[in-house]
Tab-separated table of C-alpha atoms and ligand atoms in Angstrom:
chain	number	residue	atom	x	y	z
U	1	UNK	CA	-129.573	-41.559	-68.372
U	2	UNK	CA	-133.479	-41.387	-68.725
U	3	UNK	CA	-135.209	-44.072	-71.257
U	4	UNK	CA	-136.035	-41.183	-73.227
U	5	UNK	CA	-132.877	-39.572	-73.392
U	6	UNK	CA	-131.066	-43.251	-74.469
U	7	UNK	CA	-133.747	-43.614	-76.915
U	8	UNK	CA	-132.776	-40.304	-78.324
U	9	UNK	CA	-128.861	-41.382	-78.303
U	10	UNK	CA	-129.779	-44.596	-80.074
U	11	UNK	CA	-131.709	-42.760	-83.097
U	12	UNK	CA	-129.377	-40.283	-83.671
U	13	UNK	CA	-126.187	-42.821	-83.819
U	14	UNK	CA	-128.708	-44.814	-86.342
U	15	UNK	CA	-129.300	-41.750	-88.411
U	16	UNK	CA	-125.774	-40.662	-88.390
U	17	UNK	CA	-124.732	-44.378	-89.472
U	18	UNK	CA	-127.437	-44.338	-92.106
U	19	UNK	CA	-125.905	-40.776	-93.423
U	20	UNK	CA	-122.197	-42.208	-93.481
U	21	UNK	CA	-123.693	-45.132	-95.440
U	22	UNK	CA	-125.641	-42.939	-98.044
U	23	UNK	CA	-122.342	-40.757	-98.153
U	24	UNK	CA	-120.364	-44.192	-98.926
U	25	UNK	CA	-122.945	-45.175	-101.885
U	26	UNK	CA	-123.445	-41.795	-102.904
U	27	UNK	CA	-119.480	-41.944	-103.073
U	28	UNK	CA	-119.055	-44.756	-104.937
U	29	UNK	CA	-121.587	-43.380	-107.954
U	30	UNK	CA	-119.248	-40.815	-108.395
U	31	UNK	CA	-116.668	-43.153	-108.654
U	32	UNK	CA	-118.158	-44.972	-111.526
U	33	UNK	CA	-119.630	-41.755	-113.160
U	34	UNK	CA	-115.878	-40.477	-113.368
U	35	UNK	CA	-113.763	-42.695	-115.067
U	36	UNK	CA	-113.936	-46.128	-113.500
U	37	UNK	CA	-111.502	-45.486	-111.513
U	38	UNK	CA	-110.657	-44.753	-107.850
U	39	UNK	CA	-110.993	-40.728	-107.227
U	40	UNK	CA	-108.430	-38.134	-108.022
U	41	UNK	CA	-108.801	-35.240	-105.664
U	42	UNK	CA	-107.687	-31.874	-106.653
U	43	UNK	CA	-104.935	-31.791	-103.453
U	44	UNK	CA	-103.529	-35.158	-104.923
U	45	UNK	CA	-103.786	-34.249	-108.588
U	46	UNK	CA	-101.499	-30.381	-107.548
U	47	UNK	CA	-99.158	-32.297	-105.398
U	48	UNK	CA	-98.498	-34.987	-108.437
U	49	UNK	CA	-98.532	-32.154	-111.117
U	50	UNK	CA	-96.027	-30.171	-108.863
U	51	UNK	CA	-93.106	-31.611	-111.148
U	52	UNK	CA	-94.293	-29.652	-113.944
U	53	UNK	CA	-94.086	-26.568	-112.685
U	54	UNK	CA	-90.724	-24.650	-113.215
U	55	UNK	CA	-90.188	-23.570	-110.091
U	56	UNK	CA	-90.961	-26.802	-108.135
U	57	UNK	CA	-90.635	-25.757	-104.764
U	58	UNK	CA	-94.269	-26.556	-103.480
U	59	UNK	CA	-95.634	-22.604	-102.698
U	60	UNK	CA	-97.712	-22.683	-105.894
U	61	UNK	CA	-98.968	-26.050	-105.173
U	62	UNK	CA	-99.237	-24.511	-101.444
U	63	UNK	CA	-101.405	-21.340	-103.236
U	64	UNK	CA	-103.731	-23.463	-105.374
U	65	UNK	CA	-104.648	-25.679	-102.167
U	66	UNK	CA	-105.590	-22.323	-100.523
U	67	UNK	CA	-107.631	-21.187	-103.291
U	68	UNK	CA	-109.373	-24.705	-103.229
U	69	UNK	CA	-109.897	-24.105	-99.475
U	70	UNK	CA	-111.112	-20.910	-99.634
U	71	UNK	CA	-113.446	-21.997	-102.797
U	72	UNK	CA	-115.430	-24.654	-100.358
U	73	UNK	CA	-115.972	-21.875	-97.623
U	74	UNK	CA	-117.774	-19.719	-100.186
U	75	UNK	CA	-119.383	-22.279	-101.723
U	76	UNK	CA	-120.824	-22.910	-98.192
U	77	UNK	CA	-122.309	-19.245	-97.803
U	78	UNK	CA	-123.404	-19.235	-101.402
U	79	UNK	CA	-125.474	-22.733	-101.146
U	80	UNK	CA	-127.215	-21.417	-98.050
U	81	UNK	CA	-127.446	-17.769	-99.650
U	82	UNK	CA	-131.695	-17.834	-99.551
U	83	UNK	CA	-131.535	-19.441	-95.704
U	84	UNK	CA	-129.902	-16.846	-94.039
U	85	UNK	CA	-129.792	-12.858	-93.946
U	86	UNK	CA	-126.530	-12.834	-96.253
U	87	UNK	CA	-128.019	-12.000	-99.618
U	88	UNK	CA	-128.545	-8.333	-100.329
U	89	UNK	CA	-126.371	-5.423	-100.704
U	90	UNK	CA	-123.717	-5.053	-97.922
U	91	UNK	CA	-123.688	-2.042	-95.487
U	92	UNK	CA	-120.453	-0.861	-96.764
U	93	UNK	CA	-122.356	0.183	-99.907
U	94	UNK	CA	-120.439	0.658	-103.113
U	95	UNK	CA	-116.913	-0.364	-103.662
U	96	UNK	CA	-114.580	1.768	-105.517
U	97	UNK	CA	-115.496	0.994	-109.079
U	98	UNK	CA	-119.071	2.191	-108.109
U	99	UNK	CA	-120.294	-1.002	-108.030
U	100	UNK	CA	-122.974	-1.855	-105.253
U	101	UNK	CA	-121.202	-4.368	-103.175
U	102	UNK	CA	-122.941	-7.597	-102.469
U	103	UNK	CA	-122.629	-9.390	-99.021
U	104	UNK	CA	-121.397	-12.444	-100.614
U	105	UNK	CA	-119.042	-10.369	-102.234
U	106	UNK	CA	-117.608	-9.131	-98.826
U	107	UNK	CA	-117.213	-12.390	-97.490
U	108	UNK	CA	-115.756	-14.106	-100.288
U	109	UNK	CA	-113.491	-11.487	-100.521
U	110	UNK	CA	-112.562	-12.197	-96.683
U	111	UNK	CA	-111.939	-15.617	-97.040
U	112	UNK	CA	-109.958	-15.367	-100.021
U	113	UNK	CA	-107.612	-13.322	-98.447
U	114	UNK	CA	-107.537	-15.171	-95.063
U	115	UNK	CA	-107.047	-18.729	-96.902
U	116	UNK	CA	-103.997	-17.075	-98.667
U	117	UNK	CA	-102.782	-15.800	-95.774
U	118	UNK	CA	-102.811	-18.865	-93.459
U	119	UNK	CA	-99.986	-20.299	-95.292
U	120	UNK	CA	-97.449	-17.420	-96.484
U	121	UNK	CA	-97.297	-18.733	-100.298
U	122	UNK	CA	-98.621	-15.477	-101.344
U	123	UNK	CA	-96.801	-11.861	-100.805
U	124	UNK	CA	-99.648	-9.629	-101.889
U	125	UNK	CA	-103.244	-9.801	-103.324
U	126	UNK	CA	-105.498	-7.371	-105.582
U	127	UNK	CA	-109.003	-7.708	-105.910
U	128	UNK	CA	-112.361	-6.434	-107.222
U	129	UNK	CA	-113.528	-5.566	-104.418
U	130	UNK	CA	-110.179	-3.657	-103.160
U	131	UNK	CA	-109.161	-0.511	-104.306
U	132	UNK	CA	-105.124	-0.760	-104.189
U	133	UNK	CA	-103.178	-4.066	-103.223
U	134	UNK	CA	-102.978	-5.561	-100.148
U	135	UNK	CA	-99.330	-6.811	-99.109
U	136	UNK	CA	-99.868	-10.027	-96.849
U	137	UNK	CA	-97.460	-10.048	-93.767
U	138	UNK	CA	-94.691	-12.980	-94.020
U	139	UNK	CA	-95.448	-16.018	-92.180
U	140	UNK	CA	-92.089	-16.466	-90.032
U	141	UNK	CA	-89.109	-15.833	-92.168
U	142	UNK	CA	-90.886	-17.094	-95.229
U	143	UNK	CA	-89.874	-15.418	-98.553
U	144	UNK	CA	-93.317	-15.452	-101.045
U	145	UNK	CA	-92.704	-15.270	-104.331
U	146	UNK	CA	-96.602	-15.360	-105.854
U	147	UNK	CA	-99.024	-13.023	-106.291
U	148	UNK	CA	-102.535	-13.516	-106.902
U	149	UNK	CA	-105.467	-11.537	-108.452
U	150	UNK	CA	-109.204	-12.357	-108.279
U	151	UNK	CA	-112.850	-11.447	-108.570
U	152	UNK	CA	-114.050	-13.136	-105.640
U	153	UNK	CA	-117.724	-13.410	-106.777
U	154	UNK	CA	-118.150	-12.606	-110.333
U	155	UNK	CA	-121.671	-12.072	-111.660
U	156	UNK	CA	-122.596	-11.337	-107.544
U	157	UNK	CA	-125.611	-9.042	-109.247
U	158	UNK	CA	-127.233	-12.566	-109.952
U	159	UNK	CA	-126.908	-13.890	-106.393
U	160	UNK	CA	-130.254	-12.554	-105.236
U	161	UNK	CA	-132.012	-14.170	-107.790
U	162	UNK	CA	-130.542	-17.579	-107.339
U	163	UNK	CA	-128.277	-17.541	-110.927
U	164	UNK	CA	-124.849	-19.117	-110.646
U	165	UNK	CA	-122.164	-16.950	-109.551
U	166	UNK	CA	-117.903	-17.882	-109.647
U	167	UNK	CA	-114.835	-16.678	-108.469
U	168	UNK	CA	-112.125	-15.655	-111.034
U	169	UNK	CA	-107.998	-15.825	-109.960
U	170	UNK	CA	-104.497	-15.328	-111.699
U	171	UNK	CA	-101.316	-16.283	-110.249
U	172	UNK	CA	-98.531	-14.477	-111.164
U	173	UNK	CA	-94.366	-14.744	-110.107
U	174	UNK	CA	-93.735	-11.406	-108.352
U	175	UNK	CA	-91.087	-9.283	-110.243
U	176	UNK	CA	-90.267	-6.845	-107.443
U	177	UNK	CA	-87.242	-8.391	-104.707
U	178	UNK	CA	-88.571	-10.886	-102.220
U	179	UNK	CA	-86.869	-9.074	-99.434
U	180	UNK	CA	-89.055	-6.022	-99.751
U	181	UNK	CA	-93.065	-5.274	-100.130
U	182	UNK	CA	-94.493	-6.305	-102.904
U	183	UNK	CA	-95.373	-3.259	-105.685
U	184	UNK	CA	-97.938	-2.405	-107.552
U	185	UNK	CA	-95.731	-3.217	-110.994
U	186	UNK	CA	-96.051	-7.086	-109.466
U	187	UNK	CA	-99.643	-7.447	-111.016
U	188	UNK	CA	-99.725	-5.248	-113.811
U	189	UNK	CA	-98.014	-7.937	-115.921
U	190	UNK	CA	-99.296	-9.362	-119.138
U	191	UNK	CA	-101.545	-11.736	-119.216
U	192	UNK	CA	-99.146	-14.128	-120.715
U	193	UNK	CA	-96.822	-13.994	-117.443
U	194	UNK	CA	-99.793	-15.781	-115.365
U	195	UNK	CA	-98.187	-18.915	-113.657
U	196	UNK	CA	-101.817	-20.248	-113.056
U	197	UNK	CA	-105.420	-18.934	-113.271
U	198	UNK	CA	-108.883	-20.585	-112.710
U	199	UNK	CA	-112.305	-20.112	-111.847
U	200	UNK	CA	-114.732	-21.584	-109.257
U	201	UNK	CA	-118.373	-21.822	-110.301
U	202	UNK	CA	-121.028	-22.264	-107.740
U	203	UNK	CA	-123.420	-23.788	-110.254
U	204	UNK	CA	-125.896	-26.596	-109.842
U	205	UNK	CA	-122.942	-28.612	-108.705
U	206	UNK	CA	-119.226	-26.444	-108.253
U	207	UNK	CA	-116.324	-27.283	-110.097
U	208	UNK	CA	-113.163	-25.827	-109.896
U	209	UNK	CA	-111.103	-25.140	-113.166
U	210	UNK	CA	-107.620	-24.270	-113.319
U	211	UNK	CA	-104.353	-24.325	-115.374
U	212	UNK	CA	-100.886	-23.997	-114.768
U	213	UNK	CA	-100.217	-23.094	-118.509
U	214	UNK	CA	-100.327	-27.217	-119.336
U	215	UNK	CA	-103.609	-27.995	-120.280
U	216	UNK	CA	-107.072	-27.205	-118.323
U	217	UNK	CA	-108.542	-29.935	-116.204
U	218	UNK	CA	-111.967	-29.548	-113.881
U	219	UNK	CA	-112.587	-31.038	-110.182
U	220	UNK	CA	-116.147	-31.413	-109.130
U	221	UNK	CA	-117.034	-30.804	-105.369
U	222	UNK	CA	-118.481	-34.018	-103.861
U	223	UNK	CA	-120.462	-32.536	-100.938
U	224	UNK	CA	-120.727	-35.962	-99.458
U	225	UNK	CA	-116.667	-36.106	-98.893
U	226	UNK	CA	-116.049	-32.160	-98.882
U	227	UNK	CA	-113.469	-32.827	-101.701
U	228	UNK	CA	-113.185	-31.482	-105.442
U	229	UNK	CA	-112.706	-34.337	-107.453
U	230	UNK	CA	-111.377	-34.641	-111.071
U	231	UNK	CA	-114.148	-34.731	-113.454
U	232	UNK	CA	-113.113	-33.001	-116.520
U	233	UNK	CA	-109.355	-34.255	-117.575
U	234	UNK	CA	-107.948	-32.025	-120.257
U	235	UNK	CA	-111.067	-29.738	-121.403
U	236	UNK	CA	-110.815	-29.209	-124.987
U	237	UNK	CA	-112.616	-26.368	-126.858
U	238	UNK	CA	-114.558	-27.315	-129.646
U	239	UNK	CA	-113.555	-25.730	-133.008
U	240	UNK	CA	-117.042	-24.188	-133.314
U	241	UNK	CA	-120.140	-24.054	-131.088
U	242	UNK	CA	-123.591	-23.614	-132.269
U	243	UNK	CA	-124.416	-20.586	-129.593
U	244	UNK	CA	-123.195	-16.802	-129.198
U	245	UNK	CA	-123.315	-15.200	-125.756
U	246	UNK	CA	-123.518	-11.491	-125.811
U	247	UNK	CA	-126.000	-8.664	-124.160
U	248	UNK	CA	-127.892	-8.534	-126.780
U	249	UNK	CA	-129.994	-5.885	-125.205
U	250	UNK	CA	-126.985	-3.268	-125.919
U	251	UNK	CA	-127.582	-4.103	-129.774
U	252	UNK	CA	-127.827	-0.868	-131.015
U	253	UNK	CA	-125.286	0.771	-128.721
U	254	UNK	CA	-122.517	-1.666	-130.512
U	255	UNK	CA	-120.305	-0.801	-133.473
U	256	UNK	CA	-121.252	-1.698	-137.101
U	257	UNK	CA	-118.895	-4.522	-137.090
U	258	UNK	CA	-120.373	-5.851	-133.970
U	259	UNK	CA	-123.940	-5.325	-135.189
U	260	UNK	CA	-123.307	-7.154	-138.456
U	261	UNK	CA	-121.785	-10.218	-136.609
U	262	UNK	CA	-124.460	-10.439	-134.426
U	263	UNK	CA	-127.025	-10.572	-137.506
U	264	UNK	CA	-124.737	-13.219	-138.965
U	265	UNK	CA	-125.167	-14.976	-135.926
U	266	UNK	CA	-129.042	-15.355	-135.960
U	267	UNK	CA	-128.783	-15.826	-139.725
U	268	UNK	CA	-126.788	-19.059	-138.910
U	269	UNK	CA	-129.483	-20.099	-136.316
U	270	UNK	CA	-127.239	-19.937	-133.886
U	271	UNK	CA	-128.698	-19.875	-130.279
U	272	UNK	CA	-128.150	-16.684	-128.140
U	273	UNK	CA	-126.991	-17.665	-124.834
U	274	UNK	CA	-126.166	-15.083	-122.070
U	275	UNK	CA	-126.301	-15.606	-118.248
U	276	UNK	CA	-124.860	-12.120	-117.079
U	277	UNK	CA	-122.457	-14.313	-115.238
U	278	UNK	CA	-118.989	-14.791	-116.916
U	279	UNK	CA	-117.809	-17.503	-115.520
U	280	UNK	CA	-121.194	-19.707	-116.339
U	281	UNK	CA	-121.127	-18.515	-120.146
U	282	UNK	CA	-117.088	-19.524	-119.931
U	283	UNK	CA	-117.871	-22.517	-118.710
U	284	UNK	CA	-120.257	-23.597	-121.365
U	285	UNK	CA	-118.365	-22.255	-124.221
U	286	UNK	CA	-115.471	-24.493	-122.958
U	287	UNK	CA	-117.382	-27.544	-122.586
U	288	UNK	CA	-119.657	-26.835	-125.747
U	289	UNK	CA	-117.608	-24.518	-127.471
U	290	UNK	CA	-119.126	-20.973	-128.709
U	291	UNK	CA	-118.206	-17.400	-128.861
U	292	UNK	CA	-118.699	-14.736	-125.888
U	293	UNK	CA	-118.503	-10.874	-126.595
U	294	UNK	CA	-118.229	-8.101	-124.554
U	295	UNK	CA	-117.324	-4.835	-126.945
U	296	UNK	CA	-117.646	-1.447	-126.409
U	297	UNK	CA	-120.525	0.426	-125.731
U	298	UNK	CA	-121.518	4.250	-124.979
U	299	UNK	CA	-121.259	3.545	-121.687
U	300	UNK	CA	-118.285	1.271	-121.555
U	301	UNK	CA	-116.341	2.875	-124.229
U	302	UNK	CA	-113.287	0.636	-123.166
U	303	UNK	CA	-115.422	-2.762	-122.366
U	304	UNK	CA	-116.850	-3.293	-119.000
U	305	UNK	CA	-115.006	-6.384	-118.133
U	306	UNK	CA	-111.309	-6.407	-116.075
U	307	UNK	CA	-108.552	-7.126	-117.675
U	308	UNK	CA	-106.260	-8.529	-114.783
U	309	UNK	CA	-108.901	-10.714	-113.005
U	310	UNK	CA	-111.890	-11.476	-115.472
U	311	UNK	CA	-110.188	-11.527	-119.148
U	312	UNK	CA	-106.943	-12.242	-118.503
U	313	UNK	CA	-107.399	-15.618	-116.612
U	314	UNK	CA	-110.475	-16.712	-118.479
U	315	UNK	CA	-108.232	-15.782	-121.911
U	316	UNK	CA	-105.577	-18.447	-120.639
U	317	UNK	CA	-107.989	-21.194	-119.562
U	318	UNK	CA	-109.831	-20.769	-122.941
U	319	UNK	CA	-106.412	-21.059	-124.932
U	320	UNK	CA	-104.718	-23.472	-122.968
U	321	UNK	CA	-108.094	-25.643	-124.055
U	322	UNK	CA	-107.824	-25.039	-127.742
U	323	UNK	CA	-109.957	-21.857	-127.967
U	324	UNK	CA	-109.062	-17.945	-128.613
U	325	UNK	CA	-109.072	-14.146	-126.838
U	326	UNK	CA	-108.793	-10.800	-128.504
U	327	UNK	CA	-109.773	-7.153	-128.047
U	328	UNK	CA	-111.960	-5.425	-130.439
U	329	UNK	CA	-109.001	-4.032	-131.500
U	330	UNK	CA	-107.829	-7.603	-132.605
U	331	UNK	CA	-104.963	-8.013	-130.111
U	332	UNK	CA	-104.677	-11.224	-128.461
U	333	UNK	CA	-105.782	-10.440	-124.443
U	334	UNK	CA	-102.815	-12.079	-122.920
U	335	UNK	CA	-100.236	-9.489	-124.562
U	336	UNK	CA	-101.948	-6.425	-123.546
U	337	UNK	CA	-99.533	-4.722	-121.074
U	338	UNK	CA	-101.847	-3.324	-118.342
U	339	UNK	CA	-101.511	0.045	-116.987
U	340	UNK	CA	-104.197	0.428	-114.267
U	341	UNK	CA	-105.290	-2.457	-111.906
U	342	UNK	CA	-108.818	-2.299	-112.259
U	343	UNK	CA	-108.430	-1.116	-116.238
U	344	UNK	CA	-111.551	-2.467	-118.354
U	345	UNK	CA	-111.064	-4.326	-121.867
U	346	UNK	CA	-113.060	-5.301	-124.692
U	347	UNK	CA	-113.230	-9.229	-125.243
U	348	UNK	CA	-113.847	-11.557	-127.999
U	349	UNK	CA	-113.721	-15.160	-126.538
U	350	UNK	CA	-114.240	-18.887	-127.661
U	351	UNK	CA	-113.928	-21.082	-130.047
U	352	UNK	CA	-110.968	-20.774	-132.371
U	353	UNK	CA	-113.207	-20.918	-135.579
U	354	UNK	CA	-116.062	-18.352	-134.115
U	355	UNK	CA	-113.257	-16.014	-133.197
U	356	UNK	CA	-111.772	-15.838	-136.321
U	357	UNK	CA	-115.013	-15.098	-138.092
U	358	UNK	CA	-115.461	-12.361	-135.374
U	359	UNK	CA	-112.051	-10.877	-136.541
U	360	UNK	CA	-113.206	-10.942	-140.063
U	361	UNK	CA	-116.478	-9.042	-139.560
U	362	UNK	CA	-114.117	-6.440	-137.721
U	363	UNK	CA	-111.847	-5.946	-140.288
U	364	UNK	CA	-114.179	-5.636	-142.901
U	365	UNK	CA	-116.512	-3.040	-141.316
U	366	UNK	CA	-114.904	-1.470	-138.521
U	367	UNK	CA	-113.442	1.470	-140.538
U	368	UNK	CA	-117.296	2.441	-141.573
U	369	UNK	CA	-118.968	4.975	-139.556
U	370	UNK	CA	-122.018	3.784	-137.274
W	401	LIG	P1	-121.567	-8.087	-111.799
W	401	LIG	O1	-120.576	-9.091	-110.856
W	401	LIG	O2	-121.683	-7.021	-111.045
W	401	LIG	O3	-122.396	-9.059	-111.681
W	401	LIG	O4	-120.992	-8.296	-113.041
W	401	LIG	C1	-120.975	-9.478	-113.802
W	401	LIG	C2	-119.818	-9.341	-115.297
W	401	LIG	O5	-118.830	-8.850	-114.875
W	401	LIG	C3	-119.581	-10.548	-116.119
W	401	LIG	O6	-119.656	-11.713	-114.826
W	401	LIG	C4	-121.136	-10.382	-117.002
W	401	LIG	O7	-120.904	-11.294	-118.020
W	401	LIG	C5	-121.168	-8.971	-117.345
W	401	LIG	O8	-120.299	-8.161	-115.919
W	401	LIG	C6	-122.456	-8.491	-117.217
W	401	LIG	O9	-122.603	-7.759	-117.557
W	401	LIG	P2	-124.013	-6.724	-118.255
W	401	LIG	O10	-124.479	-6.686	-117.247
W	401	LIG	O11	-123.860	-5.430	-119.054
W	401	LIG	O12	-124.441	-7.859	-119.674
């Protein structure tokens, strides 16, 4: 080897050593920032919690881990979106609901399906990006009991401008016979039948938040070790917050009760915070309290957001953290019986005190004409 090549090799090893040392040091910071104890990774937490599940066969554990892996892969692409030619609209054009599919939407959808296919713990998926349900071929003789629904990249119209986006997922136990393919009815279950639900927020840091119906926990991705680490244990939503979250640009298109409530928020000096990426807004509300509204508008008389893979999983998380989620007919979101895969819903979700406050406005004003 020439002296020149020798030098390069030795410089490279020094750089690798330095990077490793820095990673270890950063990791130490994270240790002390979390709880002062050793780090608990998502995988470890899921395995430890397995005994809490009603059907503790390891299948659900496997599914959550598959979603965790997909989240890391999606995170990698989201983070370099500005560097490569992956931002912008996909060649496939519009998805079934008429939204322009973004390239990263398509990528995230593919990765989630791929990861869920690998372990064979999921028998079928439904996604915002697919018109129909997609049966997954069984792995060997494995008979899977679960179906997974997701919005692979919610808020994707924000990608090109570097605003946080998120993945939302919901897991149900199938109702059809395990020996045949899953059916649409397996997905059209009320939200209160969810076995698990969660989101991944690709923000200033990447965080995965999930529930299996026994509280809500958040795991922040430590890029130096490539692991989601427990950072938000047993999240509890404050009874009342200081912000409201709504697209106030539609004010004149909202019904009277919504306009009155928005006026009330302004009178109370609540701050207006609306990111246009629901996962980000809900994450803030879970931590700081507040209320998020997406009522009917003239354009979306039934509301804009999707019941099955946006409203239901986020409602389960918020309720599990002590919050409330209803539609503008005052029905608990988790009790709505779905009739369509891509059904839309109105939603009022957040701190219990604020949802109750809005409920009083609906009860008082909704009978009045616009
Ligand atoms: P996109 O995924 O098309 O960006 O929609 C995001 C979203 O479903 C939700 O995350 C936002 O809160 C909401 O729509 C924003 O909708 P408006 O632009 O109508 O306020």
